Tab-separated table of C-alpha atoms in Angstrom:
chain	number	residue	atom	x	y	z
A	1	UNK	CA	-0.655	-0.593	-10.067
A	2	UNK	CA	-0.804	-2.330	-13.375
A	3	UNK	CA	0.493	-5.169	-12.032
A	4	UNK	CA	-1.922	-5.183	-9.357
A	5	UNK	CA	-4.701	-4.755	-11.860
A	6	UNK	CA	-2.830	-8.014	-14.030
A	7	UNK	CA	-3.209	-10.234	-10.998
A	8	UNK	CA	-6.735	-9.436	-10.007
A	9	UNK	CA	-7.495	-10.113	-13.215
A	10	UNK	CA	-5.536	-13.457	-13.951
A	11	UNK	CA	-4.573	-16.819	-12.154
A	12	UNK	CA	-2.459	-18.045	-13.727
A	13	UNK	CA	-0.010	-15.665	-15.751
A	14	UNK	CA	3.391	-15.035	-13.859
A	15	UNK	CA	3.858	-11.649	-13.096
A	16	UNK	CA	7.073	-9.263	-13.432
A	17	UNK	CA	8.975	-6.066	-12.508
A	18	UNK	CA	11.202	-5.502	-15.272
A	19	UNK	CA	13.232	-4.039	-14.167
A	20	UNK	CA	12.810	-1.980	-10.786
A	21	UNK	CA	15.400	0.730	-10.387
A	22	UNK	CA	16.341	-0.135	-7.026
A	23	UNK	CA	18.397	3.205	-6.813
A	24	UNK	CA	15.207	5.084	-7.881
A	25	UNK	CA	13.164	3.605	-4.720
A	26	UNK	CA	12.869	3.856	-0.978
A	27	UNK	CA	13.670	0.310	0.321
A	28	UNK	CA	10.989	0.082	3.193
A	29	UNK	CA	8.306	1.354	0.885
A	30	UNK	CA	9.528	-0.916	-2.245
A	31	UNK	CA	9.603	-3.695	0.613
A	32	UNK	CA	6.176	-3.524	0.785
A	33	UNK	CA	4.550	-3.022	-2.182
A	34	UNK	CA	6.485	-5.751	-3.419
A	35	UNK	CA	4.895	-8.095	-0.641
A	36	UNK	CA	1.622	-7.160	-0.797
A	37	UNK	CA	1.865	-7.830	-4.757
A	38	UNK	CA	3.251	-11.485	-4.094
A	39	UNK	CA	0.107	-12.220	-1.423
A	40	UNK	CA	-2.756	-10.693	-4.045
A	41	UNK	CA	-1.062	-12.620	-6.542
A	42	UNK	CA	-1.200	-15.658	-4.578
A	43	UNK	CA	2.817	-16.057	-5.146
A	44	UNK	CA	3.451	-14.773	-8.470
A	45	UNK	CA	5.240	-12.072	-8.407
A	46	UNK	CA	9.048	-12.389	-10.041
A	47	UNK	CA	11.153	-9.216	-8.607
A	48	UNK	CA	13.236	-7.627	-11.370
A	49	UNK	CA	15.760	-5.229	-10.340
A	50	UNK	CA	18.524	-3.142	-11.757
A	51	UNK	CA	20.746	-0.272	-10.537
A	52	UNK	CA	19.993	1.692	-13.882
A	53	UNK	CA	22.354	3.618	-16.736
A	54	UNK	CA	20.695	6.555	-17.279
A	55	UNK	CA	23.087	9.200	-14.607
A	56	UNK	CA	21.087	12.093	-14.938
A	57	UNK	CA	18.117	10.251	-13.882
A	58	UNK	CA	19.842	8.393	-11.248
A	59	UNK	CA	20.890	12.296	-9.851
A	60	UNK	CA	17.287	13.359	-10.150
A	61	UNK	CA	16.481	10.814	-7.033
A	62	UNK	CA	18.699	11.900	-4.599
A	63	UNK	CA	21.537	9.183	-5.783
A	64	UNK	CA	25.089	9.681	-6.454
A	65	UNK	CA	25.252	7.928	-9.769
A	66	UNK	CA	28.926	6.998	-8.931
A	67	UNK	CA	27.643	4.473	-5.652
A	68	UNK	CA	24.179	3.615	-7.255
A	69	UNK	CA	25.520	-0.282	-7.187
A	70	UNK	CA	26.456	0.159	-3.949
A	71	UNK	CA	23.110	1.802	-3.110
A	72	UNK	CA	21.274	-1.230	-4.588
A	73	UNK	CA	23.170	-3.622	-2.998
A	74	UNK	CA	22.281	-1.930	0.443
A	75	UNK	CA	18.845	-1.373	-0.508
A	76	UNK	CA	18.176	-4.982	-1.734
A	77	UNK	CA	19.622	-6.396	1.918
A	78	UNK	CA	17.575	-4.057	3.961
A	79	UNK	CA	14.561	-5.349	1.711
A	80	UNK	CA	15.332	-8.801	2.365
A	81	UNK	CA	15.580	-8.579	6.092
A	82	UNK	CA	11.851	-6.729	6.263
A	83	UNK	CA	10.648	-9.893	4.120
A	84	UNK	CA	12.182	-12.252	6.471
A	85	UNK	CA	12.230	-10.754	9.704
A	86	UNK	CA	9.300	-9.987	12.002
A	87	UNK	CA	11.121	-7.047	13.428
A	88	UNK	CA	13.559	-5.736	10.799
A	89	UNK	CA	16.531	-3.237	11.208
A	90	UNK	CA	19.277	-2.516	8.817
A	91	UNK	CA	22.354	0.056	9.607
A	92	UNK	CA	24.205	0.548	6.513
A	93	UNK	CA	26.141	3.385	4.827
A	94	UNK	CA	23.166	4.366	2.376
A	95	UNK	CA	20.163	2.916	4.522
A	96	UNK	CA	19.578	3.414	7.494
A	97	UNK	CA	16.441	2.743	10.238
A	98	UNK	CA	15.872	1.316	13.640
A	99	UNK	CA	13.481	-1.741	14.218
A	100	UNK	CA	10.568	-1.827	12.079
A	101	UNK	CA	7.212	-3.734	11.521
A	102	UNK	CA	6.129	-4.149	8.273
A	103	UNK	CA	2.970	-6.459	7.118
A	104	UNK	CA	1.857	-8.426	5.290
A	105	UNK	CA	4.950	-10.760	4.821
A	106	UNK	CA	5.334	-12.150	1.019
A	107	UNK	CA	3.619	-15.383	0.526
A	108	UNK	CA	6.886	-16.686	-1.058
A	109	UNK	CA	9.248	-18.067	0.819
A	110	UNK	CA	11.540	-16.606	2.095
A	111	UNK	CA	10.437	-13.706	-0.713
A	112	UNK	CA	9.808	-13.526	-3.796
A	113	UNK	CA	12.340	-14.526	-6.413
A	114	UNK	CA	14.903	-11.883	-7.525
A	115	UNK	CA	16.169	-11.171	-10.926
A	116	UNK	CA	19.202	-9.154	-11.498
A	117	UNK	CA	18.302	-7.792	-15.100
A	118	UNK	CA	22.027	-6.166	-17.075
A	119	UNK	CA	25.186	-7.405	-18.783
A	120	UNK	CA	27.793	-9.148	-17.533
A	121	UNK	CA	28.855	-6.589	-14.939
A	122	UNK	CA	26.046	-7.733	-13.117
A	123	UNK	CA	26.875	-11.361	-12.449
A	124	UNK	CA	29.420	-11.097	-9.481
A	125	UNK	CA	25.239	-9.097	-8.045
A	126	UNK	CA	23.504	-12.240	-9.099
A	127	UNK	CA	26.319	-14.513	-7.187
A	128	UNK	CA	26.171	-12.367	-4.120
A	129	UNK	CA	21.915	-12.441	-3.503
A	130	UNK	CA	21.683	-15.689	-5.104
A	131	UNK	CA	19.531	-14.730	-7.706
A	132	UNK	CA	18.677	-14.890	-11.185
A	133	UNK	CA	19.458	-13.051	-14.193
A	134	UNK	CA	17.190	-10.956	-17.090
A	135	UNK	CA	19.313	-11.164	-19.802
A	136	UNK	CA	18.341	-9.429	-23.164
A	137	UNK	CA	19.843	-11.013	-26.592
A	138	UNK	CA	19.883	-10.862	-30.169
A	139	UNK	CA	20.418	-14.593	-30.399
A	140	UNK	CA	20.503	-17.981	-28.680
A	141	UNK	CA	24.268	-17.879	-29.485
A	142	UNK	CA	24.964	-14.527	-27.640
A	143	UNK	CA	22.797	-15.525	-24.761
A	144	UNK	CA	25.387	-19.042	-24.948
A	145	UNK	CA	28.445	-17.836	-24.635
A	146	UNK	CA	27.283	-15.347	-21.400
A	147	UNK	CA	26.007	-18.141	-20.015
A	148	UNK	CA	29.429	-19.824	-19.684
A	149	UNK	CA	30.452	-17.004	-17.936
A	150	UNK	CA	28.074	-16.462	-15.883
A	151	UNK	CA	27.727	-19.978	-14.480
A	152	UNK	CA	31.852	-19.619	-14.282
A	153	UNK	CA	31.001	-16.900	-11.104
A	154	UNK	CA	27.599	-17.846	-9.778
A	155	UNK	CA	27.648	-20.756	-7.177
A	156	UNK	CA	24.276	-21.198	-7.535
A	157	UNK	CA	22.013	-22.483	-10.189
A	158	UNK	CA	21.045	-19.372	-11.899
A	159	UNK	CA	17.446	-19.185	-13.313
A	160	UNK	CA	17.888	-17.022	-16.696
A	161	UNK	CA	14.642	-15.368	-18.456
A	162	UNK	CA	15.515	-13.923	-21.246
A	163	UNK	CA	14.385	-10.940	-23.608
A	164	UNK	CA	14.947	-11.738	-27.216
A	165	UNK	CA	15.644	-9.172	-28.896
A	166	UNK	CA	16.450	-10.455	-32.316
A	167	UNK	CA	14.348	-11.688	-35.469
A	168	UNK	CA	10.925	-13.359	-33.971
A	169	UNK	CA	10.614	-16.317	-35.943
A	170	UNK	CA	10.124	-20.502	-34.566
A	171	UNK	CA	14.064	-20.828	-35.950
A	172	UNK	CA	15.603	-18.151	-33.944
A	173	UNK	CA	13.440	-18.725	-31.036
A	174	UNK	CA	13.889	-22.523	-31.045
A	175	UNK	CA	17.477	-22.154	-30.444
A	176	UNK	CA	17.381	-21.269	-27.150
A	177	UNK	CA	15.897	-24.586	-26.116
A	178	UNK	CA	18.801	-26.181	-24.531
A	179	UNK	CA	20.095	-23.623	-22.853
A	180	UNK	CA	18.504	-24.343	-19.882
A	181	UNK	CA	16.494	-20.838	-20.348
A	182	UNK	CA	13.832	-20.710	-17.641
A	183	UNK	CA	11.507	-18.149	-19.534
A	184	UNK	CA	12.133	-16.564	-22.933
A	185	UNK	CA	10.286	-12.943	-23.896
A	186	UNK	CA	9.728	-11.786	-26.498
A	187	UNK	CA	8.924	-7.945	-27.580
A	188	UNK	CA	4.807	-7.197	-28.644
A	189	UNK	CA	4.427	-3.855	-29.996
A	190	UNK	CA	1.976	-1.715	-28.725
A	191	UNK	CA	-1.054	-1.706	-31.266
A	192	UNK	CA	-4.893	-1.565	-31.027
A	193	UNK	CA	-6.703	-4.915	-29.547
A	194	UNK	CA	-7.714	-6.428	-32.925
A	195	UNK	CA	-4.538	-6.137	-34.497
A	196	UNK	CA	-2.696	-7.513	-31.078
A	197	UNK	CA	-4.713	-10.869	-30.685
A	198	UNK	CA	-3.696	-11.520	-34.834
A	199	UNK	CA	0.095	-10.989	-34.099
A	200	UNK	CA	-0.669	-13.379	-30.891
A	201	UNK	CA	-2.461	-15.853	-32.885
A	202	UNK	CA	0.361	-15.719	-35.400
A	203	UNK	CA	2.742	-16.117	-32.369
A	204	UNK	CA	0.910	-19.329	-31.428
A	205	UNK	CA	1.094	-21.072	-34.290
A	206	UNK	CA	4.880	-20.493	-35.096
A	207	UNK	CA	5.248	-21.967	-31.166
A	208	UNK	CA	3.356	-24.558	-31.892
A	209	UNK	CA	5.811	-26.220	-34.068
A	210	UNK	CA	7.886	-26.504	-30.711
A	211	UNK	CA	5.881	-29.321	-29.736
């Protein structure tokens, strides 16, 4: 809903899950609210998912928290075929449902980008759907080194956005330039309107020096 409300509201500002427990969510029903978000948004909609750490919440949802990878795995295929097929089916060990319609399609094509947000365990994910990866680092030279690996099991050119998480200042920030960093985040604190648009303003004009 408030991303609904985000792209009513904007054109141009990309829009993002992040991240979407996929083990938390009915596949046909996440299918399609993720669709109908790409077409309001007129395409831009980035799909962040994750198969979650927190067990006891997992449980709570009807998931083994032992399989949840598995689960997402099976969930995020059956989602792909309703985006791409006009009659979709899947027949899996955790999902399971005979042909289906499901409209509208995403305006994206074939759907909407998908981000595989988590550490390193979740490359071999990325590798397998062909998608890209929400990383979250304290420092360019973290983020560097996982890189390597990353690109060492990925066939693909991975798209990386990624959530700095370390001292917010033009140096640190600056340093992930030529990493090849597709979007870089970074954290703003909850606080009344006033005192947000200052911090932004500050924001801007350390950026700025980024030419």
């Amino acid at each position: 809903m408030a991303l609904t409300a985000a792209a009513v509201a904007t054109e141009n500002l990309v829009l993002g899950t992040g991240i979407a427990l996929i083990p938390q969510r009915d596949p046909i029903l996440t299918a399609k609210e993720v669709a109908s978000l790409d077409l309001v948004s007129n395409g831009r909609l980035r799909f962040g998912v994750g198969v979650g750490w927190l067990r006891e919440e997992i449980a709570n949802h009807g998931v083994d928290p032992g399989v949840r990878g598995r689960v997402a795995d099976e969930r995020l295929r059956a989602m792909i075929e309703i985006w791409t097929q006009e009659k979709a089916e899947f027949h899996g060990e955790f999902v399971n449902f005979d042909p289906i319609y499901s409209w509208p399609k995403p305006v994206t094509r074939p759907y909407p980008p998908l981000y595989v947000g988590g550490g390193t365990a979740s490359f071999p994910r990325i590798a397998r759907l062909n998608a890209g990866w929400i990383s979250m680092t304290p420092s360019a030279g973290v983020l560097s080194r996982q890189l390597a690996e990353l690109r060492a099991t990925a066939d693909h050119d991975v798209p990386v956005i990624n959530i700095h998480m370390g001292e917010l200042t033009a140096k640190d920030v600056d340093g992930y330039r030529n990493l090849g960093v597709e979007q870089l985040l970074v954290e703003l604190p909850t606080e009344p309107r006033d005192q947000t648009l200052r911090l932004l303003d500050e924001l801007q004009a350390q950026f700025a020096s980024f030419g």
